[in-house]
One Martini backbone bead per residue (centre of mass of N, CA, C, O) as a GRO file, in nm:
protein
  116
    1MET     BB    1  -0.499  -2.232   1.215
    2ILE     BB    2  -0.335  -2.373   0.952
    3HIS     BB    3  -0.447  -2.462   0.611
    4ALA     BB    4  -0.245  -2.284   0.420
    5ILE     BB    5   0.023  -2.270   0.162
    6ALA     BB    6   0.210  -2.027  -0.039
    7CYS     BB    7   0.437  -1.998  -0.301
    8SER     BB    8   0.612  -1.815  -0.481
    9PRO     BB    9   0.771  -1.852  -0.782
   10ASP     BB   10   1.045  -1.704  -0.649
   11ALA     BB   11   1.063  -1.778  -0.331
   12LYS     BB   12   1.013  -1.477  -0.161
   13SER     BB   13   0.718  -1.576  -0.075
   14PHE     BB   14   0.439  -1.610   0.166
   15ALA     BB   15   0.117  -1.768   0.216
   16LEU     BB   16  -0.122  -1.772   0.487
   17ALA     BB   17  -0.403  -1.976   0.591
   18GLY     BB   18  -0.687  -1.954   0.820
   19ASP     BB   19  -0.940  -1.982   1.071
   20ASP     BB   20  -0.941  -1.648   1.106
   21GLY     BB   21  -0.955  -1.516   0.795
   22THR     BB   22  -0.647  -1.486   0.730
   23VAL     BB   23  -0.368  -1.342   0.553
   24ARG     BB   24  -0.025  -1.411   0.553
   25PHE     BB   25   0.266  -1.209   0.453
   26TRP     BB   26   0.588  -1.318   0.351
   27THR     BB   27   0.926  -1.184   0.325
   28GLN     BB   28   1.259  -1.210   0.252
   29GLU     BB   29   1.361  -0.912   0.250
   30SER     BB   30   1.237  -0.868   0.559
   31ASN     BB   31   1.197  -1.121   0.740
   32ALA     BB   32   0.871  -1.079   0.746
   33TRP     BB   33   0.563  -0.978   0.818
   34LYS     BB   34   0.392  -0.768   0.598
   35LEU     BB   35   0.090  -0.889   0.588
   36GLN     BB   36  -0.261  -0.859   0.685
   37LEU     BB   37  -0.538  -1.020   0.554
   38VAL     BB   38  -0.877  -0.907   0.516
   39GLY     BB   39  -1.211  -1.039   0.378
   40LEU     BB   40  -1.413  -1.292   0.461
   41GLY     BB   41  -1.443  -1.389   0.780
   42LYS     BB   42  -1.350  -1.683   0.726
   43ALA     BB   43  -1.244  -1.973   0.699
   44LEU     BB   44  -0.958  -2.097   0.537
   45ALA     BB   45  -0.861  -2.342   0.284
   46GLN     BB   46  -0.707  -2.155   0.062
   47VAL     BB   47  -0.400  -2.057  -0.123
   48ALA     BB   48  -0.265  -1.811  -0.363
   49SER     BB   49   0.032  -1.722  -0.557
   50SER     BB   50   0.209  -1.476  -0.739
   51ALA     BB   51   0.458  -1.304  -0.904
   52SER     BB   52   0.289  -1.017  -0.836
   53SER     BB   53   0.141  -1.070  -0.548
   54LYS     BB   54  -0.108  -1.214  -0.593
   55ILE     BB   55  -0.400  -1.298  -0.393
   56THR     BB   56  -0.576  -1.601  -0.309
   57ALA     BB   57  -0.889  -1.705  -0.145
   58LEU     BB   58  -1.056  -1.984   0.016
   59ASP     BB   59  -1.336  -2.061   0.173
   60ASN     BB   60  -1.557  -2.272   0.364
   61GLU     BB   61  -1.809  -2.144   0.164
   62GLY     BB   62  -1.691  -2.073  -0.150
   63SER     BB   63  -1.525  -1.815  -0.136
   64ILE     BB   64  -1.348  -1.551  -0.313
   65ALA     BB   65  -1.039  -1.372  -0.275
   66ILE     BB   66  -0.876  -1.070  -0.416
   67TRP     BB   67  -0.543  -0.950  -0.413
   68LYS     BB   68  -0.341  -0.692  -0.452
   69LYS     BB   69  -0.061  -0.547  -0.438
   70GLY     BB   70  -0.059  -0.410  -0.104
   71ALA     BB   71  -0.339  -0.487  -0.027
   72LYS     BB   72  -0.582  -0.522   0.244
   73GLU     BB   73  -0.813  -0.538   0.041
   74PRO     BB   74  -1.019  -0.667  -0.166
   75ALA     BB   75  -1.084  -0.637  -0.514
   76ASN     BB   76  -1.234  -0.926  -0.500
   77ARG     BB   77  -1.543  -1.123  -0.508
   78ILE     BB   78  -1.642  -1.477  -0.511
   79GLU     BB   79  -1.920  -1.687  -0.568
   80ALA     BB   80  -1.841  -2.023  -0.638
   81HIS     BB   81  -1.992  -2.189  -0.403
   82GLY     BB   82  -2.234  -2.392  -0.205
   83SER     BB   83  -1.976  -2.491  -0.048
   84GLN     BB   84  -1.703  -2.608   0.067
   85GLY     BB   85  -1.396  -2.526   0.024
   86PHE     BB   86  -1.080  -2.688  -0.099
   87SER     BB   87  -0.952  -2.562  -0.378
   88LEU     BB   88  -0.673  -2.359  -0.526
   89ASP     BB   89  -0.576  -2.186  -0.840
   90MET     BB   90  -0.322  -2.030  -1.047
   91THR     BB   91  -0.202  -1.915  -1.317
   92PRO     BB   92   0.103  -1.790  -1.413
   93ASP     BB   93  -0.049  -1.549  -1.590
   94GLU     BB   94  -0.316  -1.460  -1.418
   95MET     BB   95  -0.593  -1.535  -1.593
   96ARG     BB   96  -0.658  -1.790  -1.407
   97LEU     BB   97  -0.904  -1.971  -1.210
   98VAL     BB   98  -0.932  -2.250  -0.972
   99SER     BB   99  -1.197  -2.444  -0.815
  100CYS     BB  100  -1.306  -2.644  -0.531
  101SER     BB  101  -1.561  -2.865  -0.385
  102LEU     BB  102  -1.775  -3.058  -0.183
  103ASP     BB  103  -1.998  -3.032  -0.428
  104LYS     BB  104  -1.838  -3.146  -0.688
  105THR     BB  105  -1.697  -2.880  -0.798
  106MET     BB  106  -1.554  -2.699  -1.078
  107ARG     BB  107  -1.414  -2.358  -1.106
  108PRO     BB  108  -1.361  -2.160  -1.358
  109GLY     BB  109  -1.172  -1.846  -1.403
  110VAL     BB  110  -1.151  -1.506  -1.497
  111LEU     BB  111  -0.928  -1.243  -1.427
  112ARG     BB  112  -0.820  -1.181  -1.729
  113GLN     BB  113  -0.773  -1.022  -2.036
  114GLY     BB  114  -0.517  -1.082  -2.183
  115ARG     BB  115  -0.251  -0.859  -2.198
  116SER     BB  116  -0.039  -0.628  -1.974
   0.00000   0.00000   0.00000
């Protein structure tokens, strides 16, 4: 079952997250599913996508995985919450990430410092 969908800012790709623990990435240019990302191994609650095709996903146990463009394995994993993850988003400049959980916490995080 699909739990979340995120559209890239340019509306040319979509990321879907589901209870099988995978993120599926669809692109308009290929009109097909481009990647299937596996990383957390648990049901996913939320997904976010950026302009550079960076993908983040929050699982049902409060962990976050971050994939860089084209990678099939996460570049980073963050244990963000002590209970079920609920929502996740990334700033347009890809410098910050914020998540919330059923434990009534909101966790801001820094993805990178400065401009690159």
